[in-house]
PDB file of C-alpha atoms in Angstrom:
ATOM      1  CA  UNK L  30       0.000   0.000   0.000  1.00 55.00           C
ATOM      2  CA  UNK L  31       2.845   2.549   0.817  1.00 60.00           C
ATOM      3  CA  UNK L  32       4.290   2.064  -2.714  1.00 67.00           C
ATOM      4  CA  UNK L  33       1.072   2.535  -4.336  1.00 70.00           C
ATOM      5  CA  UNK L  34       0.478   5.537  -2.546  1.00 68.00           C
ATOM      6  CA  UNK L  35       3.872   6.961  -3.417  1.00 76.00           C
ATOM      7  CA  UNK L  36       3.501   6.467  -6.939  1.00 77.00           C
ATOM      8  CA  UNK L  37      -0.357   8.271  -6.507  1.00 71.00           C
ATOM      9  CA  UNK L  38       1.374  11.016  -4.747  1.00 73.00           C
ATOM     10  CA  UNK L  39       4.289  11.472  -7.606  1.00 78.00           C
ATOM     11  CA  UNK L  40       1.958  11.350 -10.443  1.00 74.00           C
ATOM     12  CA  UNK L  41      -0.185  13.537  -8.653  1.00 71.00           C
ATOM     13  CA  UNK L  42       2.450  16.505  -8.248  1.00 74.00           C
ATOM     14  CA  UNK L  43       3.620  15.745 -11.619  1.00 75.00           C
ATOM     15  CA  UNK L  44      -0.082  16.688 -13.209  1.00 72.00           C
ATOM     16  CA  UNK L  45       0.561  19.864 -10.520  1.00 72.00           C
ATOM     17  CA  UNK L  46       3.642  20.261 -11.844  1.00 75.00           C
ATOM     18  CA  UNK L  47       2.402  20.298 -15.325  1.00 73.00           C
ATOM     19  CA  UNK L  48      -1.014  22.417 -14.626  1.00 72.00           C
ATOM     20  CA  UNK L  49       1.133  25.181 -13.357  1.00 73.00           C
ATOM     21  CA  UNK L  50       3.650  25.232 -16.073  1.00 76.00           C
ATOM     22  CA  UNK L  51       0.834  25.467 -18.848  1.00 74.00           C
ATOM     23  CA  UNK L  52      -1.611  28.126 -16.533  1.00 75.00           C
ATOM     24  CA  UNK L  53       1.678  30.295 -16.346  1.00 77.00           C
ATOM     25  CA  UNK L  54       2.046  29.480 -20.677  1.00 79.00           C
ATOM     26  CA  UNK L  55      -1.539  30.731 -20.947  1.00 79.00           C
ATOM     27  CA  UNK L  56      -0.926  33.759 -18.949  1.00 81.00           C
ATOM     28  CA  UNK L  57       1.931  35.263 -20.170  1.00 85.00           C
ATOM     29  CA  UNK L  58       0.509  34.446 -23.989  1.00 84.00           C
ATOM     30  CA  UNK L  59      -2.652  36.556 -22.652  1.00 84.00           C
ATOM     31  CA  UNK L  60      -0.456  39.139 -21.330  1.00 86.00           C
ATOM     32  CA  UNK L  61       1.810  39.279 -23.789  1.00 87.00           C
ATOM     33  CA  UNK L  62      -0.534  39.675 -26.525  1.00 87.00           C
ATOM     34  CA  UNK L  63      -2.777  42.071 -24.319  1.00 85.00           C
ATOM     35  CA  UNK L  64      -0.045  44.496 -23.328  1.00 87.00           C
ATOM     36  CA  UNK L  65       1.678  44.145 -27.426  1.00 89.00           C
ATOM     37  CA  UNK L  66      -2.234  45.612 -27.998  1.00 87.00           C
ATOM     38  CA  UNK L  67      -1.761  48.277 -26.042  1.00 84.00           C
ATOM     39  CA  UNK L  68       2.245  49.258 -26.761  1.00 89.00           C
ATOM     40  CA  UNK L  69       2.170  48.103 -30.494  1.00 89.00           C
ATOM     41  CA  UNK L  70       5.226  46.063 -29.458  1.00 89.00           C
ATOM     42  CA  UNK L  71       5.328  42.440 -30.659  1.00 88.00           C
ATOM     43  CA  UNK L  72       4.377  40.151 -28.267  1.00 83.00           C
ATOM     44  CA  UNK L  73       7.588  38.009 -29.128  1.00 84.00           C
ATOM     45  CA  UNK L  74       9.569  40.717 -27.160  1.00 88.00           C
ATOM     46  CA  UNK L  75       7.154  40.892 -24.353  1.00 88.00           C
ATOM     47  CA  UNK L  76       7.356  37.561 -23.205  1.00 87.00           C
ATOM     48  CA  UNK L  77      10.466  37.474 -20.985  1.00 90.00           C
ATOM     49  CA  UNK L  78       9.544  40.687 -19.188  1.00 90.00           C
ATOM     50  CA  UNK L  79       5.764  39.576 -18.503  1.00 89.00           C
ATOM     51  CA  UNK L  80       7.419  36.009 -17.335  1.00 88.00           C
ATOM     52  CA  UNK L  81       9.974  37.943 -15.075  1.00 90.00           C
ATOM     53  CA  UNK L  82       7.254  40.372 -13.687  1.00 89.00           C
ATOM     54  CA  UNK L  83       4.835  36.925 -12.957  1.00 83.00           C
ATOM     55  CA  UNK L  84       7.896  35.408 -11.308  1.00 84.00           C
ATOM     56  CA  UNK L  85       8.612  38.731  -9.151  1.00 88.00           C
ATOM     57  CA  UNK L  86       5.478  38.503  -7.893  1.00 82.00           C
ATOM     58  CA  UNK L  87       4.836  34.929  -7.861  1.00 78.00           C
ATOM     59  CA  UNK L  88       7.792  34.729  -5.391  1.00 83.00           C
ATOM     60  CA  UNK L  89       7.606  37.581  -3.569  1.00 82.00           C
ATOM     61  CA  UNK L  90       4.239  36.390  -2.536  1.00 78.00           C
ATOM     62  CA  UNK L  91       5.175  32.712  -1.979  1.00 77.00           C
ATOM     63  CA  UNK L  92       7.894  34.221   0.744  1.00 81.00           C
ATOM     64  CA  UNK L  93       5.584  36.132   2.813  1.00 81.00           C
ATOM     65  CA  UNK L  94       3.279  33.365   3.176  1.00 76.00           C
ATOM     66  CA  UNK L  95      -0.127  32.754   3.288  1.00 70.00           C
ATOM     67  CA  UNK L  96      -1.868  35.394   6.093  1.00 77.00           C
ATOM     68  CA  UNK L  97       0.768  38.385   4.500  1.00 81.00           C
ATOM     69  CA  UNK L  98       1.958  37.699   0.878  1.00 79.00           C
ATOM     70  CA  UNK L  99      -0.713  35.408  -0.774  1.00 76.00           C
ATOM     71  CA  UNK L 100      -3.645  37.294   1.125  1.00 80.00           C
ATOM     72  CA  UNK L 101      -2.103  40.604  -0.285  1.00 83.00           C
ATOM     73  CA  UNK L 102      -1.982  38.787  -3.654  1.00 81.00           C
ATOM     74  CA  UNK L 103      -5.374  37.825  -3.621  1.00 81.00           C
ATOM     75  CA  UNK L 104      -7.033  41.135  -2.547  1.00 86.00           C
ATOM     76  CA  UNK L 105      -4.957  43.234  -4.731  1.00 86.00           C
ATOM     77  CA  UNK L 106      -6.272  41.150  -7.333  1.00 85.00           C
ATOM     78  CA  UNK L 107      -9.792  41.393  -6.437  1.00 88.00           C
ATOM     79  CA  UNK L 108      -9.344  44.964  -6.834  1.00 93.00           C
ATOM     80  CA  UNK L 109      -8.237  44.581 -10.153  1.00 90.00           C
ATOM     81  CA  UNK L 110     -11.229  42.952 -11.094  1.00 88.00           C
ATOM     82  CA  UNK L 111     -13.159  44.935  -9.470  1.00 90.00           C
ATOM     83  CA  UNK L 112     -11.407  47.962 -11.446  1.00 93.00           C
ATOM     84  CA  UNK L 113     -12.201  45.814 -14.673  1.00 87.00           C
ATOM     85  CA  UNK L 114     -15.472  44.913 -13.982  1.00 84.00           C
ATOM     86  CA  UNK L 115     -16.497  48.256 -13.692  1.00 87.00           C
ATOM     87  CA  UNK L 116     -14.612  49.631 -16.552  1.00 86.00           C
ATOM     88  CA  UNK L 117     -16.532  46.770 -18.926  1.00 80.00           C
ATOM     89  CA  UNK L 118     -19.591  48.297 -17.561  1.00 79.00           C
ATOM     90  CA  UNK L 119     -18.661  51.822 -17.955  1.00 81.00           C
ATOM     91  CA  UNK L 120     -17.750  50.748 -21.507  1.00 77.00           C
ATOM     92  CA  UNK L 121     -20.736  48.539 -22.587  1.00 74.00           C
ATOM     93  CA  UNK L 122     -23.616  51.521 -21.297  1.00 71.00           C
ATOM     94  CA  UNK L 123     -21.511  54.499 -22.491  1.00 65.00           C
ATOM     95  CA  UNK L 124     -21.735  52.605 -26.251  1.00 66.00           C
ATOM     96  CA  UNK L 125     -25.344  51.749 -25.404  1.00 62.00           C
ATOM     97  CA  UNK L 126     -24.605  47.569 -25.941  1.00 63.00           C
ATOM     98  CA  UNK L 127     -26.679  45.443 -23.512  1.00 64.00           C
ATOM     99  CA  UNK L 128     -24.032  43.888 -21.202  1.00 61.00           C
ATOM    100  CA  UNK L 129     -26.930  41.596 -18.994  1.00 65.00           C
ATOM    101  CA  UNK L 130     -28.138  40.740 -22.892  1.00 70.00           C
ATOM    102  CA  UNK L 131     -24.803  38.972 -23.766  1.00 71.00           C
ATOM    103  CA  UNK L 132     -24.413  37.506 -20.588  1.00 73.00           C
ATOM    104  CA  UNK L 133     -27.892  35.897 -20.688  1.00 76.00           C
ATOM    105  CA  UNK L 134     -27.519  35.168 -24.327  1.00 78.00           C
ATOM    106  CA  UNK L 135     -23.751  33.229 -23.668  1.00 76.00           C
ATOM    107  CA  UNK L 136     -25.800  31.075 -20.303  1.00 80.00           C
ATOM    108  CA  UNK L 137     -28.241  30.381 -22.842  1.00 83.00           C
ATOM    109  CA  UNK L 138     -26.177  28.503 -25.144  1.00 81.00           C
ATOM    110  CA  UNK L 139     -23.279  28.159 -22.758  1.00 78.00           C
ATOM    111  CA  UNK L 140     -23.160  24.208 -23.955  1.00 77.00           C
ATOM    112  CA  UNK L 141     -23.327  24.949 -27.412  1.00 75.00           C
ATOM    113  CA  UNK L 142     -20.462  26.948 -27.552  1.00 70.00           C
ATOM    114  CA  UNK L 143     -18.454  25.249 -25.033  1.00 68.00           C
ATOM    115  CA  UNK L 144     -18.798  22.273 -27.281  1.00 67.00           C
ATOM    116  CA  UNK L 145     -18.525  23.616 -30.717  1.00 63.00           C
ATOM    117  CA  UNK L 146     -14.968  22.605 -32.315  1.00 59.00           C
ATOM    118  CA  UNK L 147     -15.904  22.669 -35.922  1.00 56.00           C
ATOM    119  CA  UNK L 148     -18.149  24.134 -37.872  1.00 58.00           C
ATOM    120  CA  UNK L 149     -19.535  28.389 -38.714  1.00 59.00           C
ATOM    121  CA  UNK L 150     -16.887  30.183 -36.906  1.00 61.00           C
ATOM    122  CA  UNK L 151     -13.132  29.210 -37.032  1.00 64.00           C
ATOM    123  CA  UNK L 152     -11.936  31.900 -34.990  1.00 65.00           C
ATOM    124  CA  UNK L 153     -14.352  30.711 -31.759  1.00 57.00           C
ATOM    125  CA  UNK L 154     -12.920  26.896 -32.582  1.00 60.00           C
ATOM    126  CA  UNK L 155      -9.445  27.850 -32.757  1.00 62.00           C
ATOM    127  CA  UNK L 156      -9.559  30.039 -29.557  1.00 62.00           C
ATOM    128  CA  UNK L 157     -11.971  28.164 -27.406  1.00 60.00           C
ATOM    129  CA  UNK L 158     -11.759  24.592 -27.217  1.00 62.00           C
ATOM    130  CA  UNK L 159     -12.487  22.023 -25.186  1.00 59.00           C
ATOM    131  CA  UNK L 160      -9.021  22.073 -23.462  1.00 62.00           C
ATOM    132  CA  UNK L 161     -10.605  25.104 -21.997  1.00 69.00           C
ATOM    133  CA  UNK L 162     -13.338  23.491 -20.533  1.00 64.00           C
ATOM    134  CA  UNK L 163     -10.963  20.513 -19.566  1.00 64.00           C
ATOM    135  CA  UNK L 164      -8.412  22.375 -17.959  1.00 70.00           C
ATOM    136  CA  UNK L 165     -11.188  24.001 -15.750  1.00 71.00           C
ATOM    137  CA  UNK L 166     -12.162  20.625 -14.696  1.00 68.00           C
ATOM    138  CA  UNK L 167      -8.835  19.358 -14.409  1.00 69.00           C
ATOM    139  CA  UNK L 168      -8.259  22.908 -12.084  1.00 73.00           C
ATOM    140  CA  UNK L 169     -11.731  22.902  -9.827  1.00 73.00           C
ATOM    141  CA  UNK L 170     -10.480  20.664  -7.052  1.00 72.00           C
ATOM    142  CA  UNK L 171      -6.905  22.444  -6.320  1.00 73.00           C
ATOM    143  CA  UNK L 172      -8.904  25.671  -6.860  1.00 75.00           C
ATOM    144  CA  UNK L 173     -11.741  24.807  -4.470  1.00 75.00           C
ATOM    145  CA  UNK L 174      -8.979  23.400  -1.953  1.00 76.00           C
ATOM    146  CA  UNK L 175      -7.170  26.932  -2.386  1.00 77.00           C
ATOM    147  CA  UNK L 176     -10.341  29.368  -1.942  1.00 78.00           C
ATOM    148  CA  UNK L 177     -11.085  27.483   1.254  1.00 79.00           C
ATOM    149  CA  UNK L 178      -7.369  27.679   2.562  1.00 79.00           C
ATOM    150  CA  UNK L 179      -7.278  31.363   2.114  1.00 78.00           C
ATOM    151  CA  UNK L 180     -11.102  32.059   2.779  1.00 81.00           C
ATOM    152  CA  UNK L 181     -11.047  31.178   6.732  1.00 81.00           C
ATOM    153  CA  UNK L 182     -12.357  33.982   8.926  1.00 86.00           C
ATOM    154  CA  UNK L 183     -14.184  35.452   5.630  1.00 85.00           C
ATOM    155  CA  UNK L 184     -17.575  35.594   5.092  1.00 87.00           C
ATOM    156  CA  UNK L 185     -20.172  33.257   2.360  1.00 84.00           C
ATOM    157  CA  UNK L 186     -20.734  36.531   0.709  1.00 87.00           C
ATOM    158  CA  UNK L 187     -16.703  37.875   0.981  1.00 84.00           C
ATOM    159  CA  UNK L 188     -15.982  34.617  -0.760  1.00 80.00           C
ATOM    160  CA  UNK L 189     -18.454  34.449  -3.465  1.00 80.00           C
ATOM    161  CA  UNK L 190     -18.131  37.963  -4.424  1.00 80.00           C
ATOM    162  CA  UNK L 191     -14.406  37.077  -4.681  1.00 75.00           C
ATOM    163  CA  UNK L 192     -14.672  33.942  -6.085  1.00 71.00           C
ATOM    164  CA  UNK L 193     -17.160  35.642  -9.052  1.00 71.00           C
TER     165      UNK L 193
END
């Protein structure tokens, strides 16, 4: 039994191992290509400063722990989103587009698209996949285990609203 559970436990922070190295692909891609938007740089030359920058952080965080480094992490980047979520909105009424349209239109179909590799639009296949929707899966149980690590002494609505 102690063997087997070795090997479990090995494999196991291998697919970690590998989960983090390809989240930390997908985000400097995003990043790279979001800030080359912005700069007109190419995103070629962006990617070793975005990676360094994720490190930094990454690191810096990791050192102070969980109640100082991650927590400041975490709420910093809550704030962001915040930030974000209300500059979407700002956006979306100052144009006049229905924002709660879209959103109810995307739950709507949410399967259809999620599913969709082939077929009317090549851009949506190429972009959004099903390694999307697996990675999430793959991703919910370390995630769940995560938000409950850092949520204790928060509140059901604290969480969720940080969670969302």
């Amino acid at each position: 039994p102690g063997a087997r559970l070795g090997a479990v436990n090995g494999v196991s922070a291998v697919c970690v191992l590998i989960g983090i190295a390809a989240s930390l692909a997908q985000g400097i891609h995003q990043a790279g290509a979001g800030l080359s938007r912005l700069t007109g740089l190419a995103a070629q030359t962006l990617i070793w400063p975005v990676l360094l920058s994720m490190m930094l952080v990454w690191c810096i965080s990791a050192r102070s722990g969980l109640h100082r480094g991650i927590r400041r992490l975490s709420n910093f980047s809550q704030l962001l989103t915040a930030l974000l979520a209300l500059g979407v909105l700002y956006v979306t009424q100052a144009r006049g587009l229905a924002l709660t349209g879209s959103i109810g239109e995307y739950a709507g179909n949410w399967s259809r698209y999620a599913f969709r590799l082939l077929g009317g639009d090549a851009e949506w296949a190429r972009n959004w996949t099903v390694i999307y929707l697996l990675s999430w899966i793959a991703w919910l149980p370390y995630v769940s285990l995560f938000f409950a690590r850092i949520s204790h002494g928060r509140t059901v609505r604290e969480i969720l609203l940080g969670v969302i």
